[in-house]
Tab-separated table of C-alpha atoms in Angstrom:
chain	number	residue	atom	x	y	z
A	422	MET	CA	110.356	82.996	78.303
A	423	ALA	CA	108.331	84.577	81.110
A	424	LYS	CA	110.355	85.234	84.264
A	425	SER	CA	109.693	85.977	87.916
A	426	ILE	CA	110.222	89.430	89.424
A	427	GLU	CA	111.173	90.133	93.020
A	428	ALA	CA	111.693	93.500	94.706
A	429	LYS	CA	113.703	93.571	97.935
A	430	ASN	CA	113.833	96.598	100.242
A	431	LEU	CA	113.250	98.949	97.323
A	432	ASN	CA	113.643	102.681	98.001
A	433	VAL	CA	113.303	105.151	95.133
A	434	TYR	CA	114.599	108.713	95.305
A	435	TYR	CA	114.180	111.761	93.097
A	436	GLY	CA	117.178	113.775	94.194
A	437	LYS	CA	116.952	113.791	98.004
A	438	PHE	CA	113.197	113.168	98.046
A	439	LEU	CA	112.235	109.624	99.040
A	440	ALA	CA	109.358	108.842	96.678
A	441	VAL	CA	108.826	105.161	97.569
A	442	SER	CA	109.885	103.446	100.777
A	443	ASN	CA	110.854	99.836	101.520
A	444	VAL	CA	108.829	97.974	98.902
A	445	ASN	CA	108.976	94.155	98.811
A	446	PHE	CA	106.988	91.902	96.490
A	447	THR	CA	107.190	88.844	94.239
A	448	VAL	CA	105.530	88.393	90.841
A	449	ALA	CA	105.187	84.869	89.442
A	450	PRO	CA	105.958	84.075	85.793
A	451	ASN	CA	103.029	83.919	83.343
A	452	SER	CA	100.770	85.935	85.627
A	453	VAL	CA	99.046	89.328	85.641
A	454	THR	CA	99.672	91.535	88.679
A	455	ALA	CA	97.810	94.826	89.163
A	456	PHE	CA	99.240	97.820	91.036
A	457	ILE	CA	96.439	99.983	92.454
A	458	GLY	CA	96.306	103.021	94.736
A	459	PRO	CA	95.604	106.772	94.757
A	460	SER	CA	97.530	109.241	92.601
A	461	GLY	CA	101.014	110.023	93.874
A	462	CYS	CA	101.432	106.821	95.890
A	463	GLY	CA	104.377	105.553	93.833
A	464	LYS	CA	102.852	102.714	91.846
A	465	SER	CA	104.038	104.035	88.451
A	466	THR	CA	107.430	104.876	89.961
A	467	VAL	CA	107.789	101.282	91.187
A	468	LEU	CA	106.671	99.967	87.797
A	469	ARG	CA	109.406	102.011	86.088
A	470	THR	CA	112.088	100.737	88.471
A	471	ILE	CA	111.322	97.186	87.289
A	472	ASN	CA	112.979	97.972	83.937
A	473	ARG	CA	115.143	100.935	85.012
A	474	MET	CA	112.994	103.321	82.999
A	475	HIS	CA	112.889	105.784	85.922
A	476	GLU	CA	116.592	106.473	85.258
A	477	VAL	CA	115.683	108.687	82.316
A	478	ILE	CA	114.654	111.274	84.956
A	479	ALA	CA	117.684	113.247	86.171
A	480	GLY	CA	118.555	112.597	89.809
A	481	ALA	CA	116.474	109.419	90.151
A	482	THR	CA	118.210	106.699	92.177
A	483	VAL	CA	117.308	103.329	93.669
A	484	GLN	CA	118.374	101.475	96.793
A	485	GLY	CA	117.570	97.788	97.162
A	486	LYS	CA	117.207	95.039	94.588
A	487	VAL	CA	115.005	94.067	91.666
A	488	LEU	CA	115.562	90.430	90.749
A	489	LEU	CA	114.636	88.952	87.381
A	490	ASP	CA	114.658	85.175	87.856
A	491	GLY	CA	117.080	85.764	90.734
A	492	GLU	CA	119.465	88.132	88.899
A	493	ASP	CA	119.646	91.714	90.194
A	494	ILE	CA	119.060	94.104	87.291
A	495	TYR	CA	120.839	96.826	89.316
A	496	ASP	CA	124.118	94.924	89.646
A	497	ASP	CA	127.242	96.701	88.427
A	498	GLY	CA	127.863	96.013	84.774
A	499	ILE	CA	124.217	95.406	83.880
A	500	ASP	CA	123.278	97.481	80.812
A	501	PRO	CA	119.980	99.367	81.354
A	502	VAL	CA	119.246	99.212	77.628
A	503	ALA	CA	119.532	95.429	77.699
A	504	VAL	CA	117.214	95.362	80.726
A	505	ARG	CA	114.591	97.350	78.811
A	506	ARG	CA	114.752	94.876	75.931
A	507	THR	CA	114.084	92.032	78.347
A	508	ILE	CA	111.389	93.949	80.253
A	509	GLY	CA	109.165	95.841	77.816
A	510	MET	CA	106.986	98.849	78.649
A	511	VAL	CA	103.637	100.074	77.317
A	512	PHE	CA	102.727	103.606	78.352
A	513	GLN	CA	99.539	105.363	79.378
A	514	ARG	CA	98.996	107.117	76.072
A	515	PRO	CA	99.592	105.279	72.802
A	516	ASN	CA	102.901	106.517	71.407
A	517	PRO	CA	103.563	105.075	67.948
A	518	PHE	CA	106.478	106.727	66.173
A	519	PRO	CA	104.571	109.381	64.183
A	520	THR	CA	106.798	109.435	61.099
A	521	MET	CA	106.926	105.641	60.774
A	522	SER	CA	104.599	103.222	59.033
A	523	ILE	CA	102.715	100.511	60.908
A	524	TYR	CA	105.315	98.006	59.695
A	525	ASP	CA	108.306	100.122	60.736
A	526	ASN	CA	106.786	100.842	64.148
A	527	VAL	CA	106.764	97.118	64.921
A	528	ALA	CA	110.178	96.491	63.353
A	529	ALA	CA	111.921	99.495	64.976
A	530	GLY	CA	113.140	97.776	68.135
A	531	LEU	CA	114.212	94.684	66.258
A	532	LYS	CA	116.304	96.742	63.832
A	533	LEU	CA	118.014	98.531	66.724
A	534	GLN	CA	118.684	95.256	68.495
A	535	SER	CA	119.864	93.200	65.556
A	536	GLY	CA	121.345	95.741	63.186
A	537	ARG	CA	120.925	94.377	59.693
A	538	THR	CA	118.060	91.896	59.574
A	539	ARG	CA	116.823	90.062	56.475
A	540	LYS	CA	113.571	91.475	55.113
A	541	ALA	CA	111.965	88.027	55.168
A	542	ASP	CA	112.862	87.633	58.852
A	543	LEU	CA	111.479	91.080	59.653
A	544	ASP	CA	108.280	90.302	57.745
A	545	GLY	CA	107.776	87.187	59.843
A	546	VAL	CA	108.347	88.947	63.164
A	547	VAL	CA	106.111	91.893	62.227
A	548	GLU	CA	103.257	89.588	61.241
A	549	LYS	CA	103.665	87.393	64.334
A	550	SER	CA	103.770	90.433	66.651
A	551	LEU	CA	100.704	92.031	65.056
A	552	ARG	CA	98.856	88.716	65.278
A	553	SER	CA	99.839	88.398	68.937
A	554	ALA	CA	98.483	91.908	69.513
A	555	ASN	CA	95.198	90.977	67.749
A	556	LEU	CA	95.847	93.677	65.152
A	557	TRP	CA	96.962	91.796	62.032
A	558	ALA	CA	93.510	91.372	60.474
A	559	GLU	CA	92.838	95.111	60.804
A	560	VAL	CA	96.109	96.395	59.325
A	561	LYS	CA	97.560	93.684	57.058
A	562	ASP	CA	96.515	95.570	53.908
A	563	ARG	CA	97.926	98.943	55.013
A	564	LEU	CA	101.251	98.156	56.674
A	565	SER	CA	102.915	101.031	54.804
A	566	LYS	CA	100.434	103.604	56.193
A	567	PRO	CA	101.440	105.779	59.198
A	568	GLY	CA	100.953	104.165	62.594
A	569	ALA	CA	99.655	107.480	63.905
A	570	GLY	CA	96.684	107.160	61.533
A	571	LEU	CA	95.163	104.293	63.510
A	572	SER	CA	92.457	104.725	66.145
A	573	GLY	CA	93.509	105.119	69.782
A	574	GLY	CA	92.797	101.492	70.647
A	575	GLN	CA	94.603	100.269	67.532
A	576	GLN	CA	97.584	102.511	68.328
A	577	GLN	CA	97.841	100.996	71.796
A	578	ARG	CA	97.772	97.479	70.340
A	579	LEU	CA	100.427	98.607	67.847
A	580	CYS	CA	102.585	99.734	70.777
A	581	ILE	CA	102.068	96.337	72.409
A	582	ALA	CA	103.106	94.654	69.137
A	583	ARG	CA	106.222	96.860	69.073
A	584	ALA	CA	107.044	95.901	72.670
A	585	ILE	CA	106.716	92.140	72.101
A	586	ALA	CA	108.534	92.129	68.735
A	587	VAL	CA	111.896	92.048	70.560
A	588	GLN	CA	110.697	89.007	72.570
A	589	PRO	CA	110.866	90.334	76.136
A	590	ASP	CA	110.278	88.154	79.188
A	591	VAL	CA	108.171	90.715	81.058
A	592	LEU	CA	105.631	93.284	79.882
A	593	LEU	CA	104.940	96.357	82.037
A	594	MET	CA	101.821	98.436	81.358
A	595	ASP	CA	101.291	101.881	82.891
A	596	GLU	CA	97.534	102.561	82.750
A	597	PRO	CA	97.332	101.290	79.151
A	598	CYS	CA	93.566	101.829	78.874
A	599	SER	CA	93.126	105.204	80.591
A	600	ALA	CA	92.934	107.091	77.283
A	601	LEU	CA	90.714	104.515	75.546
A	602	ASP	CA	86.980	104.034	75.083
A	603	PRO	CA	85.219	101.013	76.704
A	604	ILE	CA	85.298	98.832	73.570
A	605	SER	CA	89.031	99.442	73.027
A	606	THR	CA	89.611	98.812	76.745
A	607	MET	CA	87.846	95.450	76.467
A	608	ALA	CA	90.054	94.543	73.493
A	609	ILE	CA	93.224	95.368	75.465
A	610	GLU	CA	91.994	93.359	78.468
A	611	ASP	CA	91.282	90.339	76.244
A	612	LEU	CA	94.763	90.731	74.792
A	613	ILE	CA	96.372	90.825	78.263
A	614	ARG	CA	94.655	87.536	79.163
A	615	GLN	CA	96.125	85.944	76.043
A	616	LEU	CA	99.611	87.434	76.439
A	617	LYS	CA	100.144	86.040	79.955
A	618	LYS	CA	100.660	82.621	78.355
A	619	ASP	CA	103.986	83.963	77.067
A	620	TYR	CA	104.851	86.898	79.347
A	621	THR	CA	104.850	88.025	82.952
A	622	ILE	CA	102.619	91.119	83.058
A	623	VAL	CA	102.446	93.938	85.611
A	624	ILE	CA	99.813	96.625	85.071
A	625	VAL	CA	99.203	99.920	86.868
A	626	THR	CA	95.506	100.832	86.830
A	627	HIS	CA	93.149	103.285	88.510
A	628	ASN	CA	90.227	101.117	87.397
A	629	MET	CA	89.250	98.802	90.260
A	630	GLN	CA	86.994	96.729	88.017
A	631	GLN	CA	89.820	96.258	85.540
A	632	ALA	CA	92.175	95.029	88.244
A	633	ALA	CA	89.500	92.587	89.440
A	634	ARG	CA	88.843	91.338	85.889
A	635	ILE	CA	92.345	90.676	84.610
A	636	SER	CA	94.792	90.112	87.489
A	637	GLU	CA	95.577	87.103	89.656
A	638	ARG	CA	97.291	89.237	92.296
A	639	THR	CA	96.850	92.864	93.313
A	640	ALA	CA	99.246	95.181	95.152
A	641	PHE	CA	97.797	98.224	96.961
A	642	PHE	CA	100.062	101.269	97.311
A	643	ASN	CA	99.297	104.271	99.499
A	644	LEU	CA	100.938	107.230	101.244
A	645	SER	CA	100.236	108.521	104.732
A	646	ALA	CA	100.115	112.192	103.682
A	647	THR	CA	101.061	114.488	100.813
A	648	GLY	CA	104.832	114.789	100.647
A	649	GLN	CA	105.363	111.449	102.391
A	650	PRO	CA	106.847	108.455	100.537
A	651	GLY	CA	104.591	105.902	98.916
A	652	GLU	CA	104.518	102.398	100.368
A	653	LEU	CA	103.182	98.980	99.511
A	654	VAL	CA	100.392	98.412	102.049
A	655	GLU	CA	99.595	94.832	101.094
A	656	MET	CA	99.608	92.398	98.196
A	657	GLY	CA	97.561	89.268	97.738
A	658	GLU	CA	95.306	87.155	95.567
A	659	THR	CA	92.965	89.528	93.757
A	660	PRO	CA	89.646	87.985	94.898
A	661	LYS	CA	90.774	88.196	98.541
A	662	MET	CA	92.087	91.754	98.150
A	663	PHE	CA	88.693	92.868	96.826
A	664	THR	CA	86.577	91.015	99.393
A	665	THR	CA	88.560	90.524	102.607
A	666	PRO	CA	91.746	92.634	102.533
A	667	THR	CA	94.027	92.460	105.562
A	668	ASP	CA	94.523	96.214	106.017
A	669	LYS	CA	91.662	98.655	106.617
A	670	ARG	CA	93.334	101.216	104.327
A	671	THR	CA	92.954	98.762	101.450
A	672	GLU	CA	89.291	98.199	102.313
A	673	ASP	CA	88.674	101.952	102.479
A	674	TYR	CA	90.299	102.546	99.094
A	675	ILE	CA	88.531	99.684	97.311
A	676	SER	CA	85.165	100.668	98.804
A	677	GLY	CA	85.621	104.260	97.604
A	678	ALA	CA	86.078	105.869	101.032
A	679	PHE	CA	89.073	107.779	99.599
A	680	GLY	CA	91.226	108.009	96.477
């Protein structure tokens, strides 16, 4: 079931370096929120703190709270691995497991989560996940073939199928179309519109048009100078952000004055 996300006074450090400063936002369930901003402003870092994925980098720490339906995922005793099952992630470049078949790529997370699972149950989840990712019709006759043999756009949809197979509540996407051609990008955008019926989606994108097309709300991140921490400048309804933003820095970025 899709859940709300709330960040409160979020500060992210890499060692002693403050990468992101005092970020606060709320994301509604069953919505698409876009994070935009120039390179190095912290938008991908913030995205990764939402499911504690940043912790795989040595020395990364967080101050503040990230609430999933009101529960702080950084509370003592919360298992980061369990958080990442609840809050799935799709990365910039498609990353199917190269030695696994299409079928096993989708089933991988489920097998880890459930241990022994009946083949019939796995078959059902794999088919449902591939259908949800709009990929079933293209691969149903070659499920035993390597996932890495698919086209780039198909691989990204396979990774989305893998992420939703474990039934998360939230789906995070870090520039999921940046390595794809326009037709594959359109397919992913159509898929995102469909998936928000079941998931809360947050997407990082450098593509202003993409943010305008697929998101209900947009958050603009920026930094005052190189070496300074990133910050959330403003967040609002996407049409307003792209026509009458509150902050001139947002207007300058969206109009192409910098970035």
